[in-house]
Short mmCIF file of C-alpha atoms in Angstrom, two decimals:
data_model
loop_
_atom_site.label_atom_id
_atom_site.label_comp_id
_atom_site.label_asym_id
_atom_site.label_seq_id
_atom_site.Cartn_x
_atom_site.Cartn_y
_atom_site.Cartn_z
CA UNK A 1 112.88 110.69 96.80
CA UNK A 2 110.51 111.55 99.44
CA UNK A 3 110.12 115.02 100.34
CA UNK A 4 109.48 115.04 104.09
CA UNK A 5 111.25 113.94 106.94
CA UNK A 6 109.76 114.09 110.29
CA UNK A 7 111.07 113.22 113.90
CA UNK A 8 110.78 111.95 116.07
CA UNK A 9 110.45 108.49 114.32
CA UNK A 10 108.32 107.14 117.50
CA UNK A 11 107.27 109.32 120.63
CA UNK A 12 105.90 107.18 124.14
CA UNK A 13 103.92 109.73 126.86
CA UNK A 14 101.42 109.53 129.64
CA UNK A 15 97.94 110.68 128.94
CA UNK A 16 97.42 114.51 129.98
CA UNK A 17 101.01 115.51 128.35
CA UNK A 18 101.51 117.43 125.20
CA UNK A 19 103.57 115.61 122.10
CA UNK A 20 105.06 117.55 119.46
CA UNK A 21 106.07 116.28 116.14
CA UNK A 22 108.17 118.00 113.35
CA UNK A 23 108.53 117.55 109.57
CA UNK A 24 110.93 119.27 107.54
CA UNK A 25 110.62 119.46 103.44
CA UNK A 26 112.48 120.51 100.86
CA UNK A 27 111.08 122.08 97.82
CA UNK A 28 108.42 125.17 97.64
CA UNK A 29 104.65 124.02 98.72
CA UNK A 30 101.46 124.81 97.92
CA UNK A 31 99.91 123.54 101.69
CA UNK A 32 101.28 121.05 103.89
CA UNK A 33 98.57 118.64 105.22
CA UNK A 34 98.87 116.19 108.37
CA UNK A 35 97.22 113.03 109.03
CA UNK A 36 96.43 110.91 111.19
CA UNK A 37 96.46 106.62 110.82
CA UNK A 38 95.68 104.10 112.96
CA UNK A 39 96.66 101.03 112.94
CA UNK A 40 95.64 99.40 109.33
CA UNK A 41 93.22 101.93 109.21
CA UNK A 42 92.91 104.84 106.67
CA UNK A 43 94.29 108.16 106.67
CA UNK A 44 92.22 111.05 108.49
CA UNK A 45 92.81 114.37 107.62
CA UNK A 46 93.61 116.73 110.31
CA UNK A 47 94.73 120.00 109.25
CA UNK A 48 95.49 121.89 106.10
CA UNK A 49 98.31 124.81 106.42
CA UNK A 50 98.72 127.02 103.32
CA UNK A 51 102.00 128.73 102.24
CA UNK A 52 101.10 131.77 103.45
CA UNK A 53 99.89 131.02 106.76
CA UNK A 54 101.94 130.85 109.67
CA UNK A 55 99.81 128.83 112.46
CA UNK A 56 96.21 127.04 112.84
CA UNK A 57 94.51 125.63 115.22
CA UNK A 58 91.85 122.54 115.09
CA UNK A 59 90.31 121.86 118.95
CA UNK A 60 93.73 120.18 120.65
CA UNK A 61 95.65 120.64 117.48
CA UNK A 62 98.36 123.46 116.58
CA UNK A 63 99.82 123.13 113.31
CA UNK A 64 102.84 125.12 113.17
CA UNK A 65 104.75 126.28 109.16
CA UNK A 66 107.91 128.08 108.64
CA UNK A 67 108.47 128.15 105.11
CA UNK A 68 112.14 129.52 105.97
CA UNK A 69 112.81 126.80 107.22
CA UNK A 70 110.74 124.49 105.41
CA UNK A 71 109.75 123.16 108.49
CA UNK A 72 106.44 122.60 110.54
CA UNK A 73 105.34 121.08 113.68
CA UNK A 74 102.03 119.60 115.09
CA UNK A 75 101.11 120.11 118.13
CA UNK A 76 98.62 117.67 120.22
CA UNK A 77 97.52 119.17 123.85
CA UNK A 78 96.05 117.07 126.79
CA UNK A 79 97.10 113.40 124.91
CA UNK A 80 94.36 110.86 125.53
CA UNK A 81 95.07 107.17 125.05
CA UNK A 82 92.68 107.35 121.96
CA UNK A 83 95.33 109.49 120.56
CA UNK A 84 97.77 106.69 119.90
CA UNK A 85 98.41 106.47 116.45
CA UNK A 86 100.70 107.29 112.56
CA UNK A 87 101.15 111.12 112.20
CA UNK A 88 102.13 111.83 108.63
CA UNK A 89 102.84 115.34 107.30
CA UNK A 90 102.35 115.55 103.41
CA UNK A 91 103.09 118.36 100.93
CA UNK A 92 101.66 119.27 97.72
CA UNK A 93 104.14 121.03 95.48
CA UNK A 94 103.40 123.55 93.01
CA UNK A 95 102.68 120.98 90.19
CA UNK A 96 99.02 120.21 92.35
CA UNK A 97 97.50 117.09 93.33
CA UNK A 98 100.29 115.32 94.13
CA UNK A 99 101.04 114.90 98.00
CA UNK A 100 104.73 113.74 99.51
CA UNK A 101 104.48 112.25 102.65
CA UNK A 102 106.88 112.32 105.41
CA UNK A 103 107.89 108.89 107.16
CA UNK A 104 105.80 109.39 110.03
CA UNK A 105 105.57 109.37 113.80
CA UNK A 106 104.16 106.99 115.41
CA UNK A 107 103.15 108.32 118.40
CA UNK A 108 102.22 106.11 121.82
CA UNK A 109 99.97 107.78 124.75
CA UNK A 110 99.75 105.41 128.29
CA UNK A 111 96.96 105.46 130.11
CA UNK B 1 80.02 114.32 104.67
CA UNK B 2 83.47 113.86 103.75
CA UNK B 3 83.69 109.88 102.85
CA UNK B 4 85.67 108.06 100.46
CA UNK B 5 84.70 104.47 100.30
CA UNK B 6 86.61 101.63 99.37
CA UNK B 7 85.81 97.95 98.39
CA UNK B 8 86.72 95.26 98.96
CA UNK B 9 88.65 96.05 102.69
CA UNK B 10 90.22 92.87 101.78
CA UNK B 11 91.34 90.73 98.87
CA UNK B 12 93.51 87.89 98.25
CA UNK B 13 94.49 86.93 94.93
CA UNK B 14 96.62 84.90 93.25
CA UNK B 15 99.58 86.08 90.41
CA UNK B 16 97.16 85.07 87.42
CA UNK B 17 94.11 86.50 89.33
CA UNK B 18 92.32 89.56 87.54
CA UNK B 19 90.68 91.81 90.21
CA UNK B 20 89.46 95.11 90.67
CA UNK B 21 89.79 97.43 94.02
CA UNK B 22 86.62 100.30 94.16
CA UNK B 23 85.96 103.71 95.29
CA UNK B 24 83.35 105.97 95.26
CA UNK B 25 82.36 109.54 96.80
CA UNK B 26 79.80 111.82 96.26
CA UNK B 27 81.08 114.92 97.57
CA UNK B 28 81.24 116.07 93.79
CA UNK B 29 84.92 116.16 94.03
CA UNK B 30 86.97 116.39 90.68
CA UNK B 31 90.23 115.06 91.72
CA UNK B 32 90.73 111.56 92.50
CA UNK B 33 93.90 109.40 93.53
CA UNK B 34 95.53 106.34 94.29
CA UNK B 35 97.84 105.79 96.66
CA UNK B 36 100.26 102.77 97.46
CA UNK B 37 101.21 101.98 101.08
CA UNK B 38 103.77 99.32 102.02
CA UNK B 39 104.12 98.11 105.98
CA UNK B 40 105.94 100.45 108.16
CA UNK B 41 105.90 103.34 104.50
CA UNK B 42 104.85 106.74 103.92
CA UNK B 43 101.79 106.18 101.40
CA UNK B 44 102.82 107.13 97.57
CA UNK B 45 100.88 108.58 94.61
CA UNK B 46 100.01 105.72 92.09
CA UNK B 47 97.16 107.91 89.90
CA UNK B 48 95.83 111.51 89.74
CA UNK B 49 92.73 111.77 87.73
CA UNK B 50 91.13 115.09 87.03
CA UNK B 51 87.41 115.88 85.83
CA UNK B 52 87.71 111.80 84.90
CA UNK B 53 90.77 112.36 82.92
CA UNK B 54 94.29 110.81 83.78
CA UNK B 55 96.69 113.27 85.16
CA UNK B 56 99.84 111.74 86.46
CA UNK B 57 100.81 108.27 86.19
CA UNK B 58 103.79 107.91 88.56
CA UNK B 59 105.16 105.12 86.13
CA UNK B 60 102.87 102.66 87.40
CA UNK B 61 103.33 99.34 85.90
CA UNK B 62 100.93 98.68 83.79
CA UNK B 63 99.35 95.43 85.61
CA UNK B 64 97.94 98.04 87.42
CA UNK B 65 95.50 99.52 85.32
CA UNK B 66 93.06 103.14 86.65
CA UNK B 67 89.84 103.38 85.35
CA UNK B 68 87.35 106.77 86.23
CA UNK B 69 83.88 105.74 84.94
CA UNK B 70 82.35 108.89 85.89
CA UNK B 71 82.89 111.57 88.52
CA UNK B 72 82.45 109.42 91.54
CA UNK B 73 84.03 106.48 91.09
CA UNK B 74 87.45 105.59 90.23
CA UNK B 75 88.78 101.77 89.47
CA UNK B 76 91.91 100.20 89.79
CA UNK B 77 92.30 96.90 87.86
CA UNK B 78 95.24 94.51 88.76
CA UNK B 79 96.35 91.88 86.36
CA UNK B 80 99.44 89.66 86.79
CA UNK B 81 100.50 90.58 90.27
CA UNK B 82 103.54 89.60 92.25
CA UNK B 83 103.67 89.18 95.86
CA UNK B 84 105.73 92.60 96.47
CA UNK B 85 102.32 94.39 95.13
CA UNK B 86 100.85 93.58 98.21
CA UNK B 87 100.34 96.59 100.22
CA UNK B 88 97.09 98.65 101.45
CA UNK B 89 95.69 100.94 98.46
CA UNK B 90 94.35 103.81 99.38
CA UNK B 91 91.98 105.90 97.25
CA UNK B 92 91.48 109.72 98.17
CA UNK B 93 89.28 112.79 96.50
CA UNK B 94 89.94 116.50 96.73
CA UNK B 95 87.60 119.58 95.21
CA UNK B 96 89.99 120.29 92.47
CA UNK B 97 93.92 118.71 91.33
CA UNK B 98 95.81 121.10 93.24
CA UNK B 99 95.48 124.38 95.18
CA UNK B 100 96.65 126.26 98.10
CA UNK B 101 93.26 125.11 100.01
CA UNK B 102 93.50 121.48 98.47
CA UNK B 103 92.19 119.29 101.04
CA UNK B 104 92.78 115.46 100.24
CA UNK B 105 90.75 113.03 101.97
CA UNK B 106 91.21 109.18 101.83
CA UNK B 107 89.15 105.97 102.50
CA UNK B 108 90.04 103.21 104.57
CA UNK B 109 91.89 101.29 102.26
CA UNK B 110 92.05 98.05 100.43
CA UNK B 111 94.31 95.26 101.70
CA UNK B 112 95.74 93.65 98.82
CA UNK B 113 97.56 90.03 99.42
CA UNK B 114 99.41 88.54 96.24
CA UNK B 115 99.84 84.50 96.89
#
């Protein structure tokens, strides 16, 4: 079974605003990682949280972890229309090398 | 430089087809993977191979078939598809299998159709 979930599902804004995505897990991690995917494209790696760490920030990115709560959340500040894309959150578990991704959010920015 | 590259982007083959999807990086990474992604999916772990060694097989049928020639490349051989194996693969590399700082970066993918 997968081990992320992440809402919301699909976000629409205007250009300028901030969107926020969450995913939630639900076994111990080693890091969470989130990534970005455009359409048919690849993945692109974004940010890496570890275990231990609480918040990081990447330029227009703040990656938020609660391990309490086996939660995080990903911040993007100032959307641009470029920014339109699949945000995945994915965990690697204790047993290494193997990364669970959330469903995604696919996330819409308007010019 | 942190590029995984894939080959072909796209391939069409038929159920009694053999083929082979590539991928290659040189940023002397250890750990490499493939990854299966279905339409609309999450992508999942196919293969983990570490220091050219097999890892974790996620009960991968065997018509798909890994092979790590050396540190930089890793294969994946297909044999006797159906038409639900087609999906983008994605290969990905990381310094090490595992780790708190385990950064796991993918290529673009492989578009696989089965006719």
């Amino acid at each position: 079974s997968q081990q992320g979930e992440e809402d919301p599902q699909a976000l629409s804004i205007q250009e300028g605003e901030n969107a926020t995505m969450n995913c939630s897990y639900k076994t111990s991690i080693n890091n969470l990682q989130w990534y970005r995917q455009n359409s048919g494209r690849g993945l692109v790696h974004l940010i890496l949280i570890r275990s231990n760490e609480r918040e990081k920030h990447s330029g227009r990115l703040r990656v938020t972890l609660d391990t309490s709560k086996k939660s995080s959340s990903l911040l993007i500040t100032a959307s641009r229309a470029a920014d339109t894309a699949s945000y995945f959150c994915a965990t690697e578990k204790n047993q290494g090398g193997k990364l669970i991704f959330g469903q995604g959010t696919e996330l819409s920015v308007k010019p | 430089d942190t590029e995984v590259t894939q080959t072909p982007k796209h391939l069409v083959m038929g159920m009694t087809n053999k083929k082979s999807l590539k991928c290659e990086q040189h940023m002397g990474h250890r750990a490499m993977y493939w990854y299966k992604q279905k339409a609309k999916k999450p992508p999942e772990l196919m293969f983990v191979y570490s220091y050219e060694k097999l890892s974790i097989n996620e009960s991968v049928p065997s018509r798909f078939s890994p092979e790590c020639p050396n540190s930089s490349l890793l294969n994946l051989h297909l044999h006797a598809l159906q038409p639900e194996d087609s999906a983008l693969y994605l290969c990905a590399s990381s310094q090490e299998q595992g780790g708190s700082g385990n950064t796991i970066y993918f290529g673009e993918g492989s578009w696989l159709t089965v006719v």
